[in-house]
Tab-separated table of C-alpha atoms in Angstrom:
chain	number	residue	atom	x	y	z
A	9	UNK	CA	127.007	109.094	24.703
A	10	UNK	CA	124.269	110.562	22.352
A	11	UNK	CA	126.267	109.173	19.752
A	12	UNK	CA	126.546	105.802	20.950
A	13	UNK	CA	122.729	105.732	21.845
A	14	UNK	CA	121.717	106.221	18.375
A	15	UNK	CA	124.128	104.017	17.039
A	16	UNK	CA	122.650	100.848	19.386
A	17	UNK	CA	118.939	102.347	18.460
A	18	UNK	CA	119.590	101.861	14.936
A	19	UNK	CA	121.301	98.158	14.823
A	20	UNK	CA	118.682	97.255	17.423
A	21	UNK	CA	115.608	98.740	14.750
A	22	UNK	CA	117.968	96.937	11.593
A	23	UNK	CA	118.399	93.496	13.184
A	24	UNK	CA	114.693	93.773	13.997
A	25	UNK	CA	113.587	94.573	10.451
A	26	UNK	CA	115.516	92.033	9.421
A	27	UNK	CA	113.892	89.243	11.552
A	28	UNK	CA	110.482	90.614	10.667
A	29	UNK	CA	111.334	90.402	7.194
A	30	UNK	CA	112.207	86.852	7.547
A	31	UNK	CA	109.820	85.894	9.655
A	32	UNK	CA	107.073	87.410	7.063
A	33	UNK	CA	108.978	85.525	4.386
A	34	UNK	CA	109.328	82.134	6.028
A	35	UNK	CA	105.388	81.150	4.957
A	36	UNK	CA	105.887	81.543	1.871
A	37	UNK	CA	109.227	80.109	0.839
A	38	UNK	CA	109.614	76.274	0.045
A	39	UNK	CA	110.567	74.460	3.919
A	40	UNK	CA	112.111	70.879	4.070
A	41	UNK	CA	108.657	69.903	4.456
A	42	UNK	CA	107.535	71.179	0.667
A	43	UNK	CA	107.354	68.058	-1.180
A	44	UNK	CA	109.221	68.605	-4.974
A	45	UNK	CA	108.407	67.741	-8.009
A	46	UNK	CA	110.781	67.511	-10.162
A	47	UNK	CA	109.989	67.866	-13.654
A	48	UNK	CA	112.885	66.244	-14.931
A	49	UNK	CA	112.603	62.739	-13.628
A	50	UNK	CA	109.061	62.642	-14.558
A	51	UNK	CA	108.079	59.371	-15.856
A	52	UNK	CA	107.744	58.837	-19.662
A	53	UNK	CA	106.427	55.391	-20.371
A	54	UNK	CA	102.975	55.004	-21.102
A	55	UNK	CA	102.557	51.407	-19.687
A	56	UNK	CA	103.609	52.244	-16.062
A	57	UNK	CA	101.303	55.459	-16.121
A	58	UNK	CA	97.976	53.189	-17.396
A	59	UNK	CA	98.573	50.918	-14.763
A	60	UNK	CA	98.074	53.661	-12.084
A	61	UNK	CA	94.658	55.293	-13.836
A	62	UNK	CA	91.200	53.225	-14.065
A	63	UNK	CA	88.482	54.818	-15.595
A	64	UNK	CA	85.087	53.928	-13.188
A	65	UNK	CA	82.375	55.238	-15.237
A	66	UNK	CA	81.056	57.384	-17.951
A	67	UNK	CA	78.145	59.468	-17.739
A	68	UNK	CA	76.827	61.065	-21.033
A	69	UNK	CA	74.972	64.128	-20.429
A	70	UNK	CA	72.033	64.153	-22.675
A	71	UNK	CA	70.141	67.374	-23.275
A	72	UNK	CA	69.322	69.710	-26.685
A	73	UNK	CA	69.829	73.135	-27.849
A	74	UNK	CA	68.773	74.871	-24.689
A	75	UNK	CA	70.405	72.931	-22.135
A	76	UNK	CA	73.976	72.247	-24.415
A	77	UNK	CA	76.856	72.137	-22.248
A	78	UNK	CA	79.629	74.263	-24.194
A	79	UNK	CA	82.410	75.231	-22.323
A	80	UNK	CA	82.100	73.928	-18.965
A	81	UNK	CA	83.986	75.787	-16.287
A	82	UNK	CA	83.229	73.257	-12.678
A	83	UNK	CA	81.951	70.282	-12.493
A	84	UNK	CA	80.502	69.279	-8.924
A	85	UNK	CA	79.207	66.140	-7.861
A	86	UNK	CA	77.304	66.208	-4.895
A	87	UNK	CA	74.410	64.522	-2.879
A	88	UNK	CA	73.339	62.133	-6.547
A	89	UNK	CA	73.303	65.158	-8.666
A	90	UNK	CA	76.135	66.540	-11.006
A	91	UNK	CA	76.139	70.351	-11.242
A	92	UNK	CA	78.315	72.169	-13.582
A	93	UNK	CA	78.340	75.650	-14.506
A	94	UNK	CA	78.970	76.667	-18.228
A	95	UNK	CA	81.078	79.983	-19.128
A	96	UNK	CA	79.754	80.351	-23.332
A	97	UNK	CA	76.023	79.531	-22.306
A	98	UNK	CA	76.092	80.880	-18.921
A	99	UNK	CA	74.189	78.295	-17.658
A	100	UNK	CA	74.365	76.134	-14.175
A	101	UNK	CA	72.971	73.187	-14.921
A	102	UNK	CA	72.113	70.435	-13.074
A	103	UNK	CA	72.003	66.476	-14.129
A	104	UNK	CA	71.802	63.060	-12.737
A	105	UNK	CA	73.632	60.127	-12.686
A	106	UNK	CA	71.887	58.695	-15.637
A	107	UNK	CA	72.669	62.230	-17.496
A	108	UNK	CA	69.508	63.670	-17.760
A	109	UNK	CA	69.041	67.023	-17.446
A	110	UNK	CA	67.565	68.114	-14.187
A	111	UNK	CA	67.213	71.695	-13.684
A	112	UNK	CA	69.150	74.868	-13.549
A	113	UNK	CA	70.290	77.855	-11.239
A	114	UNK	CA	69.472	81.604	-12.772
A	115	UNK	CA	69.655	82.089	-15.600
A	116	UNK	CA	71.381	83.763	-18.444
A	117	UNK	CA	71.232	87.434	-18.605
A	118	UNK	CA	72.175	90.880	-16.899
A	119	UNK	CA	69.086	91.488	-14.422
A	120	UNK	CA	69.478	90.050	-10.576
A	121	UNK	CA	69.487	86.348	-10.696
A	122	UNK	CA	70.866	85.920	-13.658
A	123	UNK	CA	74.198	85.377	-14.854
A	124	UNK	CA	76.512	86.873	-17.302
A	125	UNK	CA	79.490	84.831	-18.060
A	126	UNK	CA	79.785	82.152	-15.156
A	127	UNK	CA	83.446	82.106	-13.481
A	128	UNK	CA	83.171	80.057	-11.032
A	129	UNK	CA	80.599	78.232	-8.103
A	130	UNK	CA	80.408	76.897	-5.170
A	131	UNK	CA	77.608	74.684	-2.905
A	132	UNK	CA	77.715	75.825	0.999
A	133	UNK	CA	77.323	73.015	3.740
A	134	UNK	CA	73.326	73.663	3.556
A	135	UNK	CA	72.799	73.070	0.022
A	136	UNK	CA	73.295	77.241	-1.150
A	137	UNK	CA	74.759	78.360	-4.310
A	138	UNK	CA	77.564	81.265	-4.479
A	139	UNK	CA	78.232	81.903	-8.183
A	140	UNK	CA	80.686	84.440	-9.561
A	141	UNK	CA	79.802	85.845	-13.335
A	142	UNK	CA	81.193	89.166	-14.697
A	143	UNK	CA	78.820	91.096	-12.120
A	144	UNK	CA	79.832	89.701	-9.188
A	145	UNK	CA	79.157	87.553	-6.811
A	146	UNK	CA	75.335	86.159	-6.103
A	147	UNK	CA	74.126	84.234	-3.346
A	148	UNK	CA	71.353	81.127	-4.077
A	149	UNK	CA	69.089	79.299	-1.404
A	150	UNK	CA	69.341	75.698	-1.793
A	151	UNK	CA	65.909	76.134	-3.641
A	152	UNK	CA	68.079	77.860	-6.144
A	153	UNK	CA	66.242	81.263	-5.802
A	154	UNK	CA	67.942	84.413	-5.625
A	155	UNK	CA	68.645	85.913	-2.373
A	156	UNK	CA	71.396	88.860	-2.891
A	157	UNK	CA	74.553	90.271	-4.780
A	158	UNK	CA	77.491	91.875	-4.054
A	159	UNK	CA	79.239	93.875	-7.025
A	160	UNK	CA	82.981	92.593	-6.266
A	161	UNK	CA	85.426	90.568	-9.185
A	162	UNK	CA	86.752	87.478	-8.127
A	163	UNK	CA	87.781	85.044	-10.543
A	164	UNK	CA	87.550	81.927	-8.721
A	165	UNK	CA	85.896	80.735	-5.326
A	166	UNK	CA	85.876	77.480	-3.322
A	167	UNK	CA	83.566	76.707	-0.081
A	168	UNK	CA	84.404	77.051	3.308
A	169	UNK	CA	83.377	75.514	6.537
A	170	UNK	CA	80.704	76.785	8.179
A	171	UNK	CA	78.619	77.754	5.241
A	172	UNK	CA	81.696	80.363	4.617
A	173	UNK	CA	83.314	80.588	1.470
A	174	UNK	CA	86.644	82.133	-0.153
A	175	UNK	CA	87.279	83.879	-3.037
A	176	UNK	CA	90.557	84.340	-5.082
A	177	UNK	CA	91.254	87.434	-6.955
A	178	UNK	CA	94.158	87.289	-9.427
A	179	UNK	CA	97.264	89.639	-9.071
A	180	UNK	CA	96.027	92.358	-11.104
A	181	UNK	CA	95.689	96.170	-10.176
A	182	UNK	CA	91.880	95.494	-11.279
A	183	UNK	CA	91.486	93.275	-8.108
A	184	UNK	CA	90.517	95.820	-5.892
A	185	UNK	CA	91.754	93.860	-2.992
A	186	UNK	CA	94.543	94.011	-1.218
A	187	UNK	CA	94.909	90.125	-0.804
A	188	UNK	CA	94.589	87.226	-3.135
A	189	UNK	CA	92.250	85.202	-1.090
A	190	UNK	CA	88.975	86.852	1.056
A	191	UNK	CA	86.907	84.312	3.361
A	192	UNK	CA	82.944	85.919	3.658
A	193	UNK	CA	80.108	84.512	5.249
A	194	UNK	CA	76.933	84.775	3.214
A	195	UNK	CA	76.177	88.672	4.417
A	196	UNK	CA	79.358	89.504	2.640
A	197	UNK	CA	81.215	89.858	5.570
A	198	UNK	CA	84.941	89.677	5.340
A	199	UNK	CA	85.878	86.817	8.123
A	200	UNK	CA	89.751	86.819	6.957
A	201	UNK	CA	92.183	88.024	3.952
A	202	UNK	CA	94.768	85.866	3.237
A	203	UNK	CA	98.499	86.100	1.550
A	204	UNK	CA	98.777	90.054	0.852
A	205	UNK	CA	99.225	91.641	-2.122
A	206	UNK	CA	102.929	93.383	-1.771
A	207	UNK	CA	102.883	97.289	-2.505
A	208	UNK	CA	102.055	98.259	-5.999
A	209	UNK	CA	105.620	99.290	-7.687
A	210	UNK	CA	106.197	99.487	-11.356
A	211	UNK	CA	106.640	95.650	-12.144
A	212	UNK	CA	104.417	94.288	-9.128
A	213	UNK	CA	100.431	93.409	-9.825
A	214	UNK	CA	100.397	95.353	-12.988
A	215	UNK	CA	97.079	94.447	-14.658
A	216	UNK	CA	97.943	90.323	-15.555
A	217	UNK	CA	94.866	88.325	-15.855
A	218	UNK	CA	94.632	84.358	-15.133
A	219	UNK	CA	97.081	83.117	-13.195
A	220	UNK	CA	96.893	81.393	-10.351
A	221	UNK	CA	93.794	79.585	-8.669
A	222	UNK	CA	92.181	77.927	-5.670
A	223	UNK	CA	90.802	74.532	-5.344
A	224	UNK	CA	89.334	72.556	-2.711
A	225	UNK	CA	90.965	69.339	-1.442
A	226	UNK	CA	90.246	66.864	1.067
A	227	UNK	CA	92.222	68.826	3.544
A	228	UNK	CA	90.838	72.180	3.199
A	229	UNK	CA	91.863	74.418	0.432
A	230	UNK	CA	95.009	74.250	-2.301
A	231	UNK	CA	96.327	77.513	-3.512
A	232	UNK	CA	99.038	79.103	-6.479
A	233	UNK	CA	99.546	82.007	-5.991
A	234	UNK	CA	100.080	84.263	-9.645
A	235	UNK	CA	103.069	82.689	-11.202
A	236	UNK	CA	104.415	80.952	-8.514
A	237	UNK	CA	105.940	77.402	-8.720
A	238	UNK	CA	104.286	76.893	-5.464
A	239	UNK	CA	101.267	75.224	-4.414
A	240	UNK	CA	100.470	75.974	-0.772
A	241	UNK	CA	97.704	74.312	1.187
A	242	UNK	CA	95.429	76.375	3.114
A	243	UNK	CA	94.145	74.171	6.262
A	244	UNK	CA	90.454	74.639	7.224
A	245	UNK	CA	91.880	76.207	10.664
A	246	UNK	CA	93.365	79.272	8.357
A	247	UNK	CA	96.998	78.028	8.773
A	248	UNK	CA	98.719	77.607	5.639
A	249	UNK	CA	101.919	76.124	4.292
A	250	UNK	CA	103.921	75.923	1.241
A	251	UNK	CA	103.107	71.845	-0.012
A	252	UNK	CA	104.482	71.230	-3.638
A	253	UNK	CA	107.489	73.067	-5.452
A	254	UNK	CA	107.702	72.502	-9.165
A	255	UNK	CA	111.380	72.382	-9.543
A	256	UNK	CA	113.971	70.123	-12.389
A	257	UNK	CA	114.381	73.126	-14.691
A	258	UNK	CA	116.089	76.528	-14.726
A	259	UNK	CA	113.681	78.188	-16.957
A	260	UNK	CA	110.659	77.825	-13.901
A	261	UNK	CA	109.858	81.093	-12.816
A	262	UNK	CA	110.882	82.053	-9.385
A	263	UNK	CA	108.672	82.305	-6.929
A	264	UNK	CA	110.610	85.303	-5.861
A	265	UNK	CA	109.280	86.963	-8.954
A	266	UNK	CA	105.721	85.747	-8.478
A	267	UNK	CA	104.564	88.986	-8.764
A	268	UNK	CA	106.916	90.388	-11.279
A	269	UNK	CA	104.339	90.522	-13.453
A	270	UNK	CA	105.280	92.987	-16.424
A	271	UNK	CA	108.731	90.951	-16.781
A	272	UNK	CA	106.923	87.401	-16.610
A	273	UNK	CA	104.754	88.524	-19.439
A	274	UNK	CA	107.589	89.574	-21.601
A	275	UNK	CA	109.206	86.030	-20.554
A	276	UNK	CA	106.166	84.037	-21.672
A	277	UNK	CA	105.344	86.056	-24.864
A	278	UNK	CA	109.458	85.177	-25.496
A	279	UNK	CA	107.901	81.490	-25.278
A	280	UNK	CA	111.338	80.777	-22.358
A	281	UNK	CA	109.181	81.063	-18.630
A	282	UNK	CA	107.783	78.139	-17.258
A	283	UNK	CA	104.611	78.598	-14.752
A	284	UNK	CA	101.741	76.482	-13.625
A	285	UNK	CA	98.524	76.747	-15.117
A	286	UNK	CA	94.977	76.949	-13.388
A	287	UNK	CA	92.888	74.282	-13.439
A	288	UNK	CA	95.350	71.821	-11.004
A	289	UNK	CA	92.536	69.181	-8.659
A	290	UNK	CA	94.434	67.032	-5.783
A	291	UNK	CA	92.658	63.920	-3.863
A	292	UNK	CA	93.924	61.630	-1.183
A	293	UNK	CA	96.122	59.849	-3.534
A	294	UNK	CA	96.625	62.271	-6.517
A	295	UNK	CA	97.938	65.988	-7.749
A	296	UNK	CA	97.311	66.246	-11.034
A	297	UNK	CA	98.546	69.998	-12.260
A	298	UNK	CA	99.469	71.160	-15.708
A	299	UNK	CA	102.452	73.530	-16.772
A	300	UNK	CA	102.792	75.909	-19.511
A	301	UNK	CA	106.621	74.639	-21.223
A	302	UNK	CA	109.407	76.302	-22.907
A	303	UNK	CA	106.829	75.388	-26.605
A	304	UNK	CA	104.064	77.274	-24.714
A	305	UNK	CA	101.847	74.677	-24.549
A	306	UNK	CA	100.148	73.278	-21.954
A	307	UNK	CA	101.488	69.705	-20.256
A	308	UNK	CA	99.558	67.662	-17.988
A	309	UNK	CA	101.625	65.902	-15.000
A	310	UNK	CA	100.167	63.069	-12.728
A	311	UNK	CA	101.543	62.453	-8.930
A	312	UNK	CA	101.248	59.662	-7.139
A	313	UNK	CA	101.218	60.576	-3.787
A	314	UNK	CA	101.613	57.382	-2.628
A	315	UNK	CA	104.880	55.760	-4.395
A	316	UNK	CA	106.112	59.403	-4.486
A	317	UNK	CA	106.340	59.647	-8.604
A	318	UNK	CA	105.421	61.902	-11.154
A	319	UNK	CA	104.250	60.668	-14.592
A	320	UNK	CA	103.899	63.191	-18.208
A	321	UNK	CA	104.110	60.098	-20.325
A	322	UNK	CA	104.781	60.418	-24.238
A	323	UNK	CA	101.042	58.972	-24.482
A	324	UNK	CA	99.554	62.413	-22.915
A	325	UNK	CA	101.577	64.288	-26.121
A	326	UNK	CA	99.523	62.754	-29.059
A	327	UNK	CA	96.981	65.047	-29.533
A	328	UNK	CA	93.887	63.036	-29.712
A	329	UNK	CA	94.074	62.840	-26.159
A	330	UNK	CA	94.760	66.477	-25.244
A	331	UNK	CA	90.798	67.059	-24.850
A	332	UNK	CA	91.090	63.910	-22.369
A	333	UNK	CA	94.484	64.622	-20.387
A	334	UNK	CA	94.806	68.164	-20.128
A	335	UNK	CA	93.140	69.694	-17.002
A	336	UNK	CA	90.753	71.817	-18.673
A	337	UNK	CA	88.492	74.189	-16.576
A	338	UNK	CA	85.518	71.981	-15.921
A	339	UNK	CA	87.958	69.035	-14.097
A	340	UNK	CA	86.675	68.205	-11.176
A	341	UNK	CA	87.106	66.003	-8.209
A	342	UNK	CA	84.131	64.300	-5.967
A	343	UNK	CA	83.946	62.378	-2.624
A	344	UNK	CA	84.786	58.926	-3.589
A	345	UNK	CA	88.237	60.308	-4.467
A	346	UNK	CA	87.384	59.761	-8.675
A	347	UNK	CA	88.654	62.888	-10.970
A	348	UNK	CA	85.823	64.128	-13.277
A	349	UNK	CA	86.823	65.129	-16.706
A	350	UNK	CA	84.598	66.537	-19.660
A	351	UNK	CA	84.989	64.655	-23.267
A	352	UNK	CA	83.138	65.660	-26.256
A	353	UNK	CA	82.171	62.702	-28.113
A	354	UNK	CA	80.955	63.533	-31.297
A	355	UNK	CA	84.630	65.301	-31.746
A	356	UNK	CA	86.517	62.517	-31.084
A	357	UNK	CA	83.984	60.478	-32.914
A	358	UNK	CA	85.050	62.786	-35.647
A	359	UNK	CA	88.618	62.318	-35.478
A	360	UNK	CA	87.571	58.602	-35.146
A	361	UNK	CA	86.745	58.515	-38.819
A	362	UNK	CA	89.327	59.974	-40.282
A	363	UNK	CA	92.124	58.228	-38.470
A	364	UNK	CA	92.153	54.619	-37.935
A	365	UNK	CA	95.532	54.114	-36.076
A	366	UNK	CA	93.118	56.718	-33.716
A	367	UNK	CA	91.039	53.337	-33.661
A	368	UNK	CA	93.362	51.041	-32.465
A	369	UNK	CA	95.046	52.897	-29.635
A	370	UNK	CA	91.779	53.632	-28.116
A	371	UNK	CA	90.341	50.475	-28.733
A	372	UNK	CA	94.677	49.287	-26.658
A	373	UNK	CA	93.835	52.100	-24.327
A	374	UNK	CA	90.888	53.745	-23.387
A	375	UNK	CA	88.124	50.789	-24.500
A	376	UNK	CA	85.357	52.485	-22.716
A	377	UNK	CA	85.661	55.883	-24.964
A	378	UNK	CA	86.009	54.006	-28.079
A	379	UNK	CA	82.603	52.639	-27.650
A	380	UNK	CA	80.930	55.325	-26.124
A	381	UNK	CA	82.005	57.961	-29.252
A	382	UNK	CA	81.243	55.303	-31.853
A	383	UNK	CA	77.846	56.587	-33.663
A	384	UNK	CA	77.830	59.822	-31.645
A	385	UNK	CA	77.935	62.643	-34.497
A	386	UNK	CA	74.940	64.380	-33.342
A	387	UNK	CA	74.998	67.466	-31.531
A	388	UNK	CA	75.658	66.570	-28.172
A	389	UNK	CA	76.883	66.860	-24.540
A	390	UNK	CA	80.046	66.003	-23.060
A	391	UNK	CA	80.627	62.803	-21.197
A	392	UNK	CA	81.863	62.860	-17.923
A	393	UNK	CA	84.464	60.412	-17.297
A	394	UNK	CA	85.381	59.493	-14.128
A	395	UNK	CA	88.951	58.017	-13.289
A	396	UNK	CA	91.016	57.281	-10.064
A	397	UNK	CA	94.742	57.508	-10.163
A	398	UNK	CA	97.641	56.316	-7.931
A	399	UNK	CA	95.050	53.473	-6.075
């Protein structure tokens, strides 16, 4: 009888792990409902793709020396004013719609207030500024003074509702979290963690730096999680589900092994993994993402989510565009559902002179950029272009 007892006990407590396991699993696998891309039957031709994107308007930053936008990291645009933060100069600046320089938020430096190496920022519902630099994180009023810090290393961060924001850490034994996302309010206080960190092992969350990312959408909050293939939207009631799947080629790496991290280096250094790479920026008619191929190079892919089809034309490969068309960090996305993209002018203006084939397929395709880099070899500011896609 004792026998028999122990032998029901222990199916009973196996069948049960087994549903739990499942259960915790069925989250975060791909559902009939995960829309996929398939990388394969992406659409080549360039003439198809430029009738989907419209550029709406270009807004040259002006500025000099001390307010030179270098390597811009986000680009907000919010209540007439167009913020972006700057990772070289550590700088977040602040413009208008004519592109003149406005103000700033900190500064650069080490002391409270100011910033050292600008990740990532965010503006709250009532006009505050969370910023992340190498420090930390630092909380602004919406006069942009400096209210507190909090000594924790997130790499990326997105508002919340509420005046609430999340944070992403990357899947690195650096983290010091246990979970890839963290939702505070502005005390610092930890409101929710979000898709776990599994137990540290010999090839899990072993010290890899920059994968994955967070992004706001019109729905709440798009995630990838470390090398996933999976892009899972986060709704602004905490509820979360697995939206996109990258799939169309064997050499993706499994989201199974999305935090195999140890082999997935040794499979990109080999040049054979294929993984999404951070920045990706979605609207209500547009994913636009960008995926590290088999040449180890970066490739930009547009989705229309209304007709349902996914465009990497042969255009996006020549490489005067790849300042344009590959989602740098500093793309952004605003309001009126336009994509915000950082060009340097007086580069391509550059490039202009020494290549006059250059000439003519920007003076076929992009008309607007062809005029606006013409003369421009000062030293200068981005433009912002703004562009809608899939309309």
């Amino acid at each position: 009888m004792k026998v028999l007892s122990f032998l029901i006990t222990t199916c009973f407590l196996f069948f049960t792990n087994i549903y739990t396991e499942n259960s915790a699993e069925n989250p975060y696998a791909p559902n009939e409902n995960t829309i996929k891309l398939d990388i394969s039957k992406a659409i080549t031709e360039t003439e198809p793709f430029l009738s989907k994107l419209k550029i709406t308007k270009v807004v040259k930053l002006k500025g000099d020396v001390d307010t030179y936008i270098s390597s811009s990291r986000k680009i907000i645009d919010r209540d007439n004013k167009i913020y972006i933060c700057d990772y070289e100069e550590s700088n977040l600046s602040i413009f208008d719609y004519e592109g003149n320089y406005v103000s700033k938020v900190g500064g650069k430096g080490r002391g409270p207030g100011e910033f050292d190496r600008i990740f990532d920022f965010t503006i709250l519902d009532d006009g505050r500024f969370v910023v992340i630099d190498r420090k930390g994180l630092m909380l602004f009023d919406k006069n942009k003074q400096h209210v507190s810090s909090k000594y924790h290393n997130p790499s990326l961060i997105c508002q919340w509702p509420d005046n609430k924001f999340v944070v992403f850490f990357d899947a690195t034994k650096y983290a010091r979290s246990s979970s890839n996302l963290i939702i505070y309010d502005t005390n610092y206080k930890v409101i929710d963690e979000l898709f776990p960190y599994p137990e540290e092992t010999k090839t899990n969350t072993a010290g890899f730096f920059g994968l994955g990312g967070i992004v706001n959408t019109p729905s709440g909050i798009l995630l990838n999680e470390a090398s996933s293939p999976i892009f899972y939207e986060i709704h602004k009631d905490g509820n979360s589900y697995p939206k996109y799947e990258i799939t169309g080629n064997s050499k993706i790496w499994p989201h199974e092994d999305r935090y195999k991290l140890k082999a997935f280096a040794k499979e990109t250094n080999d040049g054979i993994a294929i993984y999404p790479a951070y920045p990706f920026r979605e609207n209500n008619n547009a994913f636009v993402f960008s995926l590290v191929l088999e040449d180890k190079k970066m490739h930009t892919f547009f989705y229309d989510k209304i007709e349902n089809k996914l465009y990497q034309p042969d255009l996006l490969n020549e490489p005067y565009l790849y300042a344009f068309f590959r989602t740098v960090f500093g793309f952004g996305v605003n309001q009126k559902n336009e994509f915000i993209i950082p060009v340097y002018m007086n580069k391509l203006y550059r490039k202009l002179n020494k290549d006059e084939t250059l000439k003519t397929d920007m003076a076929k395709y992009f008309p607007e950029l062809l005029t606006l880099a013409e003369g421009t070899d000062e030293y200068s500011n981005p433009a912002l272009v703004y562009f809608t896609f899939g309309e």
